Coordinates of C-alpha atoms in Angstrom, one line a residue:
X1 CA 126.5 77.9 88.1
X2 CA 125.0 81.4 88.2
X3 CA 121.5 81.9 89.5
X4 CA 119.0 84.1 87.7
X5 CA 118.9 87.7 88.9
X6 CA 116.5 88.1 91.8
X7 CA 113.5 90.5 91.3
X8 CA 113.2 92.9 94.2
X9 CA 109.7 93.8 95.3
X10 CA 108.3 97.3 95.0
X11 CA 104.8 97.2 93.4
X12 CA 103.0 100.5 92.6
X13 CA 99.6 101.2 94.0
X14 CA 98.3 102.8 90.8
X15 CA 99.4 104.9 87.8
X16 CA 99.8 108.2 89.5
X17 CA 102.6 109.6 91.5
X18 CA 101.8 109.4 95.2
X19 CA 103.7 112.3 96.7
X20 CA 101.6 113.4 99.7
X21 CA 102.0 115.3 102.9
X22 CA 100.5 114.9 106.4
X23 CA 98.2 117.9 106.7
X24 CA 97.0 120.1 109.5
X25 CA 96.1 123.7 108.9
X26 CA 98.1 126.3 110.7
X27 CA 94.7 127.8 111.7
X28 CA 94.1 125.4 114.6
X29 CA 96.2 122.3 114.1
X30 CA 94.2 119.3 115.5
X31 CA 91.4 121.7 116.5
X32 CA 91.1 123.2 112.9
X33 CA 87.7 121.7 112.5
X34 CA 86.2 123.7 115.4
X35 CA 86.6 127.0 113.6
X36 CA 87.4 126.1 110.1
X37 CA 89.3 128.8 108.1
X38 CA 88.6 128.0 104.4
X39 CA 90.7 130.9 103.1
X40 CA 93.8 129.7 105.0
X41 CA 93.2 126.1 104.0
X42 CA 93.0 127.0 100.3
X43 CA 96.2 129.0 100.6
X44 CA 98.0 126.1 102.2
X45 CA 96.7 123.6 99.6
X46 CA 97.8 125.9 96.7
X47 CA 101.3 126.0 98.2
X48 CA 101.4 122.2 98.3
X49 CA 100.2 121.9 94.7
X50 CA 102.8 124.3 93.6
X51 CA 105.5 122.3 95.4
X52 CA 104.5 119.2 93.5
X53 CA 102.4 117.3 96.0
X54 CA 99.7 115.1 94.6
X55 CA 97.6 114.5 97.8
X56 CA 97.4 115.0 101.5
X57 CA 96.7 112.9 104.5
X58 CA 94.1 114.5 106.7
X59 CA 92.8 113.7 110.2
X60 CA 89.3 113.5 111.7
X61 CA 90.1 114.3 115.3
X62 CA 88.0 111.6 116.9
X63 CA 86.8 113.3 120.1
X64 CA 85.5 116.2 118.1
X65 CA 83.8 114.2 115.4
X66 CA 82.3 111.5 117.6
X67 CA 81.3 113.3 120.9
X68 CA 78.8 110.7 122.1
X69 CA 78.1 107.1 121.3
X70 CA 76.1 106.9 118.1
X71 CA 76.4 110.7 117.5
X72 CA 78.3 112.5 114.7
X73 CA 79.1 116.2 115.2
X74 CA 77.5 117.8 112.1
X75 CA 79.4 121.0 112.4
X76 CA 82.7 119.1 112.2
X77 CA 81.4 117.1 109.3
X78 CA 80.3 120.2 107.5
X79 CA 83.8 121.7 108.0
X80 CA 85.3 118.5 106.5
X81 CA 82.9 118.8 103.5
X82 CA 84.4 122.3 102.9
X83 CA 87.9 120.9 103.1
X84 CA 87.0 118.2 100.5
X85 CA 85.5 120.8 98.2
X86 CA 88.7 122.9 98.4
X87 CA 90.8 119.8 97.8
X88 CA 88.7 118.9 94.7
X89 CA 88.8 122.4 93.2
X90 CA 92.6 122.6 93.7
X91 CA 93.2 119.1 92.4
X92 CA 94.9 117.6 95.5
X93 CA 92.9 114.7 96.9
X94 CA 93.2 113.5 100.5
X95 CA 93.4 110.3 102.6
X96 CA 91.2 110.8 105.6
X97 CA 92.3 109.2 108.9
X98 CA 89.4 108.0 111.1
X99 CA 90.5 107.2 114.7
X100 CA 92.7 110.1 115.6
X101 CA 93.2 110.0 119.4
X102 CA 97.0 110.4 119.4
X103 CA 98.7 113.5 117.9
X104 CA 102.1 115.1 118.4
X105 CA 102.8 113.9 121.9
X106 CA 99.4 113.8 123.5
X107 CA 96.5 111.4 123.6
X108 CA 92.9 112.6 123.5
X109 CA 90.1 110.1 124.3
X110 CA 86.5 110.2 123.2
X111 CA 84.9 111.4 126.5
X112 CA 82.6 108.4 126.7
X113 CA 85.2 105.6 126.5
X114 CA 85.3 105.0 130.3
X115 CA 88.5 103.0 130.1
X116 CA 87.2 100.3 127.8
X117 CA 89.7 98.4 125.7
X118 CA 89.7 99.7 122.1
X119 CA 90.9 96.3 120.7
X120 CA 88.5 93.9 122.4
X121 CA 85.6 95.6 124.1
X122 CA 82.5 94.8 122.1
X123 CA 80.9 98.2 122.7
X124 CA 84.1 100.1 121.6
X125 CA 84.5 97.9 118.6
X126 CA 80.9 98.6 117.6
X127 CA 81.3 102.3 118.0
X128 CA 84.6 102.5 116.1
X129 CA 82.9 100.5 113.3
X130 CA 79.8 102.7 113.4
X131 CA 81.9 105.9 113.2
X132 CA 84.0 104.7 110.3
X133 CA 81.0 103.5 108.4
X134 CA 79.2 106.8 108.7
X135 CA 82.2 108.8 107.6
X136 CA 82.7 106.6 104.6
X137 CA 79.1 106.8 103.6
X138 CA 79.2 110.6 103.9
X139 CA 82.6 111.3 102.2
X140 CA 83.4 108.2 100.2
X141 CA 81.6 109.3 97.0
X142 CA 83.8 112.5 96.8
X143 CA 86.4 112.5 94.1
X144 CA 88.6 114.3 96.6
X145 CA 89.0 111.2 98.7
X146 CA 91.8 109.0 97.4
X147 CA 91.8 106.4 100.1
X148 CA 91.5 105.7 103.8
X149 CA 93.6 105.2 106.9
X150 CA 92.0 103.6 110.0
X151 CA 94.2 105.2 112.6
X152 CA 97.2 107.2 113.5
X153 CA 100.0 105.3 115.4
X154 CA 97.3 103.5 117.2
X155 CA 99.6 101.9 119.8
X156 CA 100.5 105.3 121.1
X157 CA 96.8 105.9 121.9
X158 CA 95.3 102.5 122.6
X159 CA 98.4 100.8 123.9
X160 CA 99.8 97.5 122.8
X161 CA 97.9 94.3 122.6
X162 CA 98.2 90.7 121.6
X163 CA 98.2 89.8 117.8
X164 CA 94.7 88.1 118.0
X165 CA 93.1 91.2 119.5
X166 CA 94.8 93.5 117.0
X167 CA 93.6 91.3 114.2
X168 CA 90.0 91.5 115.6
X169 CA 90.2 95.3 115.7
X170 CA 91.7 95.5 112.2
X171 CA 89.1 93.2 110.8
X172 CA 86.3 95.2 112.4
X173 CA 87.6 98.6 111.2
X174 CA 88.4 97.5 107.6
X175 CA 85.1 95.8 107.3
X176 CA 83.4 99.0 108.2
X177 CA 85.1 100.8 105.3
X178 CA 83.9 98.2 102.9
X179 CA 80.4 98.1 104.5
X180 CA 80.3 101.9 104.0
X181 CA 80.4 101.3 100.3
X182 CA 84.0 102.2 99.4
X183 CA 86.6 100.2 97.5
X184 CA 89.2 102.9 97.6
X185 CA 92.7 102.0 98.9
X186 CA 92.9 101.3 102.6
X187 CA 95.5 100.8 105.2
X188 CA 95.7 100.9 109.0
X189 CA 97.9 104.0 109.7
X190 CA 99.7 102.1 112.5
X191 CA 103.1 103.1 111.4
X192 CA 104.2 99.5 110.5
X193 CA 105.6 99.3 114.0
X194 CA 105.7 95.6 113.9
X195 CA 108.0 92.8 115.0
X196 CA 108.7 92.0 111.3
X197 CA 110.5 95.3 111.1
X198 CA 112.0 95.9 114.6
X199 CA 111.8 92.7 116.5
X200 CA 109.8 94.5 119.2
X201 CA 106.3 93.5 120.2
X202 CA 103.3 95.8 119.6
X203 CA 100.7 93.2 118.7
X204 CA 100.6 94.4 115.1
X205 CA 101.8 92.0 112.3
X206 CA 102.1 92.9 108.7
X207 CA 101.4 89.3 107.6
X208 CA 98.1 89.5 109.4
X209 CA 97.1 92.6 107.6
X210 CA 97.7 91.5 104.0
X211 CA 94.2 90.3 103.3
X212 CA 92.7 93.5 104.8
X213 CA 94.8 96.4 103.5
X214 CA 96.0 97.7 100.1
X215 CA 99.3 99.2 101.1
X216 CA 101.8 99.3 104.0
X217 CA 102.7 102.6 105.6
X218 CA 105.9 102.8 107.7
X219 CA 106.6 105.8 109.9
X220 CA 110.2 106.7 110.5
X221 CA 111.8 109.1 113.1
X222 CA 115.2 107.5 113.8
X223 CA 117.7 108.4 116.5
X224 CA 121.2 107.1 116.1
X225 CA 125.0 107.4 116.3
X226 CA 125.9 107.2 112.6
X227 CA 124.8 109.6 109.9
X228 CA 124.4 107.0 107.1
X229 CA 122.2 104.8 109.4
X230 CA 120.0 107.7 110.3
X231 CA 119.6 108.9 106.7
X232 CA 118.8 105.3 105.5
X233 CA 116.5 104.3 108.3
X234 CA 113.3 105.2 106.5
X235 CA 114.6 103.3 103.4
X236 CA 115.4 100.3 105.6
X237 CA 111.9 100.3 107.1
X238 CA 110.5 100.3 103.5
X239 CA 112.7 97.5 102.5
X240 CA 111.6 95.4 105.5
X241 CA 107.9 96.3 104.8
X242 CA 108.0 94.5 101.4
X243 CA 105.3 91.8 101.6
X244 CA 103.9 92.0 98.1
X245 CA 101.8 95.1 98.7
X246 CA 102.8 98.7 97.8
X247 CA 104.8 100.5 100.5
X248 CA 104.1 104.2 101.1
X249 CA 106.5 106.0 103.5
X250 CA 103.6 107.4 105.5
X251 CA 105.5 109.6 107.9
X252 CA 109.0 111.0 108.1
X253 CA 110.5 114.5 108.8
X254 CA 112.3 116.6 111.3
X255 CA 111.5 119.7 113.5
X256 CA 113.6 122.9 113.5
X257 CA 114.5 122.4 117.2
X258 CA 116.3 119.2 116.4
X259 CA 117.8 119.9 113.0
X260 CA 119.0 122.9 110.9
X261 CA 117.2 123.6 107.7
X262 CA 120.3 122.4 105.7
X263 CA 120.5 119.2 107.7
X264 CA 116.7 118.7 107.3
X265 CA 117.1 119.1 103.6
X266 CA 119.8 116.4 103.6
X267 CA 117.5 114.1 105.5
X268 CA 114.6 114.7 103.2
X269 CA 116.8 114.2 100.1
X270 CA 118.4 111.0 101.3
X271 CA 115.1 109.6 102.7
X272 CA 113.2 110.2 99.4
X273 CA 115.8 108.7 97.1
X274 CA 117.1 105.8 99.3
X275 CA 113.5 104.7 100.1
X276 CA 112.7 104.8 96.4
X277 CA 115.6 102.5 95.8
X278 CA 114.3 100.4 98.7
X279 CA 111.0 99.8 96.9
X280 CA 108.8 102.6 98.3
X281 CA 106.2 103.8 95.8
X282 CA 104.7 106.7 97.7
X283 CA 105.8 109.4 100.3
X284 CA 104.0 111.5 102.9
X285 CA 106.3 113.7 105.0
X286 CA 105.4 115.1 108.4
X287 CA 104.1 117.8 108.0
X288 CA 102.9 120.6 105.8
X289 CA 103.3 123.6 108.1
X290 CA 104.6 125.1 111.2
X291 CA 102.2 126.5 113.8
X292 CA 102.0 129.6 116.0
X293 CA 99.8 127.8 118.6
X294 CA 102.0 128.3 121.6
X295 CA 99.2 128.2 124.2
X296 CA 97.4 125.2 122.6
X297 CA 98.0 121.6 123.5
X298 CA 99.8 119.5 122.4
X299 CA 102.3 122.2 121.4
X300 CA 102.2 123.9 124.8
X301 CA 104.0 121.0 126.4
X302 CA 105.7 119.6 123.2
X303 CA 106.8 122.9 121.7
X304 CA 109.3 121.3 119.3
X305 CA 106.2 120.0 117.4
X306 CA 105.4 123.6 116.5
X307 CA 108.2 123.6 113.9
X308 CA 107.9 120.3 112.0
X309 CA 106.6 121.9 108.8
X310 CA 107.7 122.3 105.2
X311 CA 106.4 125.9 105.4
X312 CA 106.6 128.4 108.2
X313 CA 103.6 129.6 110.1
X314 CA 103.4 132.6 107.8
X315 CA 103.1 130.3 104.8
X316 CA 106.6 130.9 103.4
X317 CA 108.6 127.9 102.3
X318 CA 111.5 126.3 104.1
X319 CA 114.6 125.0 102.4
X320 CA 113.4 121.4 102.5
X321 CA 110.3 122.2 100.5
X322 CA 112.7 122.6 97.6
X323 CA 113.7 118.9 98.0
X324 CA 110.1 118.0 97.4
X325 CA 110.0 119.9 94.2
X326 CA 113.3 118.4 93.0
X327 CA 112.1 114.9 93.9
X328 CA 108.8 115.4 92.1
X329 CA 110.7 116.5 88.9
X330 CA 112.7 113.3 89.0
X331 CA 109.6 111.1 89.5
X332 CA 108.0 112.8 86.5
X333 CA 111.1 112.5 84.4
X334 CA 111.5 108.8 84.8
X335 CA 107.7 108.2 84.7
X336 CA 108.0 106.5 88.1
X337 CA 104.7 104.6 88.3
X338 CA 105.7 102.6 85.2
X339 CA 109.0 101.5 86.6
X340 CA 110.4 98.5 88.5
X341 CA 113.5 98.1 90.6
X342 CA 116.5 96.5 88.9
X343 CA 117.1 92.9 89.8
X344 CA 120.1 91.8 91.9
X345 CA 122.4 88.9 92.4
X346 CA 122.9 89.5 96.1
X347 CA 120.5 88.5 98.9
X348 CA 120.7 89.2 102.7
X349 CA 118.9 86.6 104.8
X350 CA 116.6 87.9 107.5
X351 CA 116.1 85.1 110.1
X352 CA 112.5 84.1 111.0
X353 CA 113.4 84.5 114.6
X354 CA 112.8 88.3 114.3
X355 CA 109.1 87.6 114.7
X356 CA 108.6 83.8 115.1
X357 CA 109.5 80.9 117.4
X358 CA 108.9 80.5 121.1
X359 CA 111.2 81.0 124.1
X360 CA 113.7 83.4 122.5
X361 CA 115.3 86.0 124.7
X362 CA 113.6 89.3 123.8
X363 CA 116.9 91.1 123.4
X364 CA 117.9 88.9 120.4
X365 CA 115.0 89.9 118.1
X366 CA 115.9 93.6 117.9
X367 CA 119.5 92.7 117.4
X368 CA 118.5 90.9 114.2
X369 CA 117.1 94.1 112.7
X370 CA 120.1 96.2 113.7
X371 CA 122.6 93.8 112.2
X372 CA 120.6 93.4 109.0
X373 CA 120.5 97.1 108.6
X374 CA 124.3 97.4 108.8
X375 CA 124.8 94.5 106.4
X376 CA 122.3 96.1 104.0
X377 CA 124.2 99.4 104.0
X378 CA 127.6 97.7 103.6
X379 CA 126.3 95.7 100.6
X380 CA 124.8 98.9 99.1
X381 CA 128.1 100.8 99.5
X382 CA 129.9 97.8 98.0
X383 CA 127.8 98.3 94.9
X384 CA 125.7 95.1 95.2
X385 CA 122.1 96.6 95.3
X386 CA 121.1 93.8 97.7
X387 CA 117.6 92.3 98.4
X388 CA 116.6 91.4 101.9
X389 CA 114.8 88.1 101.9
X390 CA 112.9 86.6 104.8
X391 CA 113.6 83.0 105.9
X392 CA 109.9 82.5 106.3
X393 CA 109.2 83.2 102.6
X394 CA 109.8 81.0 99.6
X395 CA 113.5 81.7 99.0
X396 CA 115.2 81.9 95.6
X397 CA 118.8 81.2 95.1
X398 CA 121.2 84.1 94.4
X399 CA 124.9 84.2 93.4
X400 CA 125.9 85.8 96.7
X401 CA 124.0 85.0 99.9
X402 CA 124.9 87.0 103.1
X403 CA 123.9 85.7 106.5
X404 CA 125.3 88.4 108.7
X405 CA 126.2 88.1 112.4
X406 CA 123.8 85.3 112.9
X407 CA 123.0 83.4 116.1
X408 CA 119.5 82.1 115.2
X409 CA 118.5 80.2 112.1
X410 CA 116.4 77.2 111.5
X411 CA 117.9 73.8 110.7
X412 CA 116.1 73.4 107.3
X413 CA 117.6 76.7 106.1
X414 CA 121.1 75.5 107.0
X415 CA 120.5 72.6 104.7
X416 CA 119.0 74.8 102.0
X417 CA 122.0 77.1 102.0
X418 CA 124.4 74.2 101.7
X419 CA 122.4 73.0 98.7
X420 CA 122.6 76.5 97.2
X421 CA 126.4 76.5 97.6
X422 CA 126.6 73.1 95.8
X423 CA 124.5 74.6 93.0
X424 CA 126.9 77.5 92.5
X425 CA 126.1 80.1 95.2
X426 CA 128.7 81.8 97.4
X427 CA 127.2 81.7 100.9
X428 CA 128.7 83.9 103.6
X429 CA 128.1 83.3 107.3
X430 CA 129.2 85.5 110.2
X431 CA 129.3 83.7 113.6
X432 CA 127.5 85.5 116.4
X433 CA 127.2 84.6 120.1
X434 CA 124.1 86.9 120.6
X435 CA 123.5 89.7 123.0
X436 CA 121.5 87.9 125.8
X437 CA 123.9 85.3 127.1
X438 CA 121.3 82.6 126.7
X439 CA 123.1 79.5 125.3
X440 CA 125.9 81.9 124.2
X441 CA 127.0 81.1 120.6
X442 CA 125.4 80.5 117.2
X443 CA 122.6 77.9 117.4
X444 CA 123.5 76.2 114.1
X445 CA 123.0 72.5 114.1
X446 CA 126.7 71.8 113.1
X447 CA 129.1 74.7 113.5
X448 CA 132.1 72.5 112.5
X449 CA 130.4 71.4 109.3
X450 CA 129.8 75.0 108.3
X451 CA 133.4 75.9 109.1
X452 CA 134.9 72.8 107.5
X453 CA 137.1 72.2 110.7
X454 CA 136.6 71.6 114.4
X455 CA 135.9 74.4 116.8
X456 CA 137.4 74.7 120.3
X457 CA 134.5 76.5 122.1
X458 CA 134.1 76.0 125.9
X459 CA 130.5 75.8 127.0
X460 CA 129.4 78.9 128.9
X461 CA 132.6 80.8 128.4
X462 CA 133.6 83.6 126.0
X463 CA 136.7 83.5 123.8
X464 CA 138.7 86.7 124.5
X465 CA 138.8 89.3 121.7
X466 CA 140.9 92.5 121.4
X467 CA 139.3 96.0 121.2
X468 CA 140.2 96.2 117.5
X469 CA 140.2 93.1 115.4
X470 CA 142.8 93.2 112.6
X471 CA 142.5 90.7 109.8
X472 CA 145.4 90.0 107.5
X473 CA 144.5 88.4 104.2
X474 CA 146.5 85.2 103.8
X475 CA 145.2 84.1 100.4
X476 CA 143.9 86.5 97.7
X477 CA 140.2 86.5 97.0
X478 CA 138.0 88.8 95.0
X479 CA 139.3 92.4 95.2
X480 CA 141.6 91.7 98.3
X481 CA 145.2 90.8 97.8
X482 CA 147.4 88.7 100.2
X483 CA 148.8 90.9 102.9
X484 CA 146.0 93.5 102.9
X485 CA 144.4 94.3 106.3
X486 CA 140.8 94.7 107.4
X487 CA 140.1 96.5 110.7
X488 CA 137.0 95.8 112.8
X489 CA 136.7 97.8 116.1
X490 CA 134.7 95.8 118.6
X491 CA 131.5 97.4 120.0
X492 CA 128.2 96.4 121.6
X493 CA 127.1 94.1 124.4
X494 CA 129.8 92.3 126.5
X495 CA 128.0 89.1 125.5
X496 CA 128.9 89.7 121.9
X497 CA 132.6 90.3 122.6
X498 CA 133.3 86.7 121.6
X499 CA 134.7 84.8 118.6
X500 CA 134.6 81.3 117.2
X501 CA 138.0 79.6 117.8
X502 CA 138.8 77.0 115.1
X503 CA 141.3 74.2 115.0
X504 CA 143.0 74.5 111.6
X505 CA 145.8 72.0 112.3
X506 CA 144.5 69.5 109.7
X507 CA 142.5 71.2 107.0
X508 CA 140.5 68.9 104.7
X509 CA 140.7 69.3 101.0
X510 CA 138.7 72.3 99.7
X511 CA 139.0 74.3 102.9
X512 CA 141.2 77.3 102.9
X513 CA 142.0 80.0 105.5
X514 CA 141.6 83.4 103.8
X515 CA 142.4 85.7 106.7
X516 CA 143.8 85.5 110.2
X517 CA 143.5 87.9 113.2
X518 CA 146.5 89.6 115.0
X519 CA 146.8 86.6 117.3
X520 CA 147.1 84.2 114.3
X521 CA 143.6 82.7 114.8
X522 CA 141.4 81.9 111.8
X523 CA 139.3 84.9 110.9
X524 CA 137.8 83.9 107.6
X525 CA 137.6 80.5 106.0
X526 CA 136.3 79.3 102.6
X527 CA 135.0 75.8 102.0
X528 CA 134.4 74.7 98.4
X529 CA 131.1 73.0 97.9
X530 CA 130.1 71.7 94.5
X531 CA 130.0 74.6 92.1
X532 CA 130.1 77.2 94.8
X533 CA 131.5 77.9 98.2
X534 CA 130.7 78.6 101.9
X535 CA 132.6 81.4 103.7
X536 CA 132.6 81.8 107.5
X537 CA 133.8 84.8 109.5
X538 CA 134.7 83.8 113.0
X539 CA 133.9 87.4 114.2
X540 CA 130.6 89.2 114.3
X541 CA 131.8 92.0 112.2
X542 CA 128.4 93.3 111.2
X543 CA 127.2 93.5 114.8
X544 CA 130.3 95.4 115.8
X545 CA 129.7 97.9 113.0
X546 CA 126.0 98.2 113.7
X547 CA 126.6 99.1 117.4
X548 CA 129.6 101.4 116.9
X549 CA 129.3 105.2 116.6
X550 CA 130.1 106.7 113.2
X551 CA 131.1 103.3 111.8
X552 CA 130.2 104.3 108.2
X553 CA 133.4 106.4 108.1
X554 CA 135.7 103.4 108.3
X555 CA 133.7 100.3 108.0
X556 CA 135.6 97.4 106.3
X557 CA 132.6 95.2 106.1
X558 CA 131.9 96.7 102.7
X559 CA 135.4 95.8 101.5
X560 CA 134.7 92.2 102.6
X561 CA 131.4 92.1 100.8
X562 CA 132.9 93.6 97.6
X563 CA 135.5 90.8 97.6
X564 CA 132.9 88.2 98.2
X565 CA 130.8 89.6 95.4
X566 CA 133.8 89.5 93.0
X567 CA 134.3 85.8 93.8
X568 CA 130.6 85.1 93.3
X569 CA 130.1 87.1 90.1
X570 CA 127.6 89.3 91.9
X571 CA 129.1 92.7 91.5
X572 CA 126.8 95.5 90.3
X573 CA 126.7 96.4 86.6
X574 CA 127.4 100.0 87.3
X575 CA 130.0 101.3 89.7
X576 CA 130.6 104.8 91.1
X577 CA 134.3 104.3 91.8
X578 CA 133.8 105.4 95.4
X579 CA 132.2 103.5 98.3
X580 CA 130.7 106.8 99.6
X581 CA 128.3 106.8 96.6
X582 CA 125.6 104.2 96.5
X583 CA 124.6 103.0 93.0
X584 CA 121.3 101.5 92.2
X585 CA 118.6 101.7 89.5
X586 CA 115.2 101.2 88.1
X587 CA 113.9 100.0 84.7
X588 CA 111.0 101.6 82.8
X589 CA 108.5 99.2 81.2
X590 CA 109.5 100.6 77.8
X591 CA 113.1 99.5 78.4
X592 CA 114.7 102.7 79.5
X593 CA 117.0 102.3 82.5
X594 CA 117.9 105.0 85.1
X595 CA 120.8 104.8 87.6
X596 CA 120.9 106.7 90.9
X597 CA 124.2 107.9 92.3
X598 CA 123.6 108.8 96.0
X599 CA 126.4 110.3 98.0
X600 CA 125.8 109.1 101.6
X601 CA 128.7 111.1 103.0
X602 CA 129.3 114.7 104.0
X603 CA 132.1 115.0 101.5
X604 CA 132.2 116.3 97.9
X605 CA 132.9 113.2 95.9
X606 CA 134.3 112.8 92.4
X607 CA 132.3 110.0 90.7
X608 CA 134.0 108.0 88.0
X609 CA 131.3 105.7 86.7
X610 CA 132.1 102.4 85.1
X611 CA 129.4 100.5 83.0
X612 CA 129.1 97.3 81.0
X613 CA 130.9 97.4 77.6
X614 CA 128.7 99.1 75.0
X615 CA 126.9 101.3 77.5
X616 CA 127.2 104.9 78.5
X617 CA 125.4 107.5 80.6
X618 CA 123.7 110.6 79.4
X619 CA 126.7 112.5 80.5
X620 CA 130.3 111.5 79.7
X621 CA 133.1 111.1 82.2
X622 CA 133.5 112.1 85.8
X623 CA 131.1 114.3 87.7
X624 CA 131.0 115.7 91.2
X625 CA 128.4 115.0 93.9
X626 CA 128.0 117.6 96.7
X627 CA 127.6 116.3 100.3
X628 CA 124.6 114.0 100.5
X629 CA 123.8 114.8 96.9
X630 CA 121.9 112.7 94.3
X631 CA 122.3 112.4 90.6
X632 CA 119.9 110.4 88.4
X633 CA 121.2 109.5 84.9
X634 CA 119.8 107.4 82.1
X635 CA 121.8 104.4 80.8
X636 CA 122.2 104.3 77.1
X637 CA 123.4 101.8 74.5
X638 CA 126.2 103.3 72.4
X639 CA 125.4 103.6 68.8

């Protein structure tokens, strides 16, 4: 029995397009308030307005604005008054950021801190609160202030802490904004560098911010070994940041020293569109301009930071500024604030072990995020427009449920997934030994029950695997015919070079081997359960792909997922005809539907769309997408 399509989160903050940019004037950078150049600022703001930006994120450099305890520097405040006046006149409001001690590779302390802890020291908490409250009282009434950010990547400046201390700090700072008399949108500016997204400890937790803030703001500067993973990293962060509040991609971008203009344009284009499809409802690239501040810190010792801008230091636009204009045109065309993401029939389960439960090897938590990212991309390229759902949340059944390369899951969820299969879902598991060597193997309560046959694991030992795993399909399923091959090159930790050996000498009724490896061992098994089925891969195919260089070029996980979706009735309504082109869409509240075709490859691709019977796109037939190109088309009912 089919489940109802699952709504994917992506709430909007308000009715206006939030297309902002992180702003420092080229006349001074972080020190712009010391000798404020109003003419240059106005010129820069006009350029941003002309490019389609609707707001800026600005920074109150904390050591300059708060030089002594209980003292505000009036000259700096007057300069910021002039900035707000220019912003109001030019129609581009701003989001002030209060506690700016870290910027572009350097940390600047207020001179009177004396080593006190910013999270817990009562005096420092009182002073941070005092400063925020005074700024809000002074600038809050201005129509040029859209909202507020407490900090800028605070862990880079204040260091990491424990969750209770971070919560105390966040409560103190957010209360100061409200005590200052403002009810405008508020967030922390911490970058969403939390365990819920990465599996790495910082002390920050999104779940412990939800009653304090109005939006979540991920920062994304990915390094990687695969182009698709790098281009999709910002989107993946936005997907994982969905906790019921709007998500604004608060920082992303590239410097000239690390990317050509053409490659930067590709990254901007892919980040904009893929993050929109991942539920982001606002964007703020880093940053507006280059600088010619060669002798000034932080650029003196981090010179690549001089060339992070969308415009050059002389004010002329770079190629990537054109991507902002093009993206704004699409946002306006679809009336973006009045849209919602299309629903899906596919969910990917994110285990609660990424940020919960005691005595877990710290290496295992980040592996969960890496594996889930790969599964997410594979499902997207298979045309499934998946939702990532957290084991901690109230889960809703979908037609296809993907549990990729999973070592850690709670016992109640195993029972729940079995119930879902009985109700009609197709549940796919991928066995995983983990990366740490701690109790090597999947910690499911009954591995044999999931597989539908006994396993022959030997405690403490790894089952040998070849460098390239070749599956041969032995029974047709979905889009895969008997005799077809799937290849999975092995990569990653030696601890993960392991597989689940199964004894298939006496298969019970309803259990079928769908694929075997080159040694004849069971590679994929299906067990019929009620109205649905459970599938088990004995190999950690998602982990291998996630840790392999350039895996998007030849990744067969997407072929596996496409076949599973066909069996589950979870295939997407619209197909591109080529797995290099991701297809997803949004729905306007007036009923109009728009489909995105995103070429995630460096090839020119001929797109041959297929749609449900009775529907068409606003253009007929095949069209071409240039490398990393995007096309947005309205779906229409044929008359």
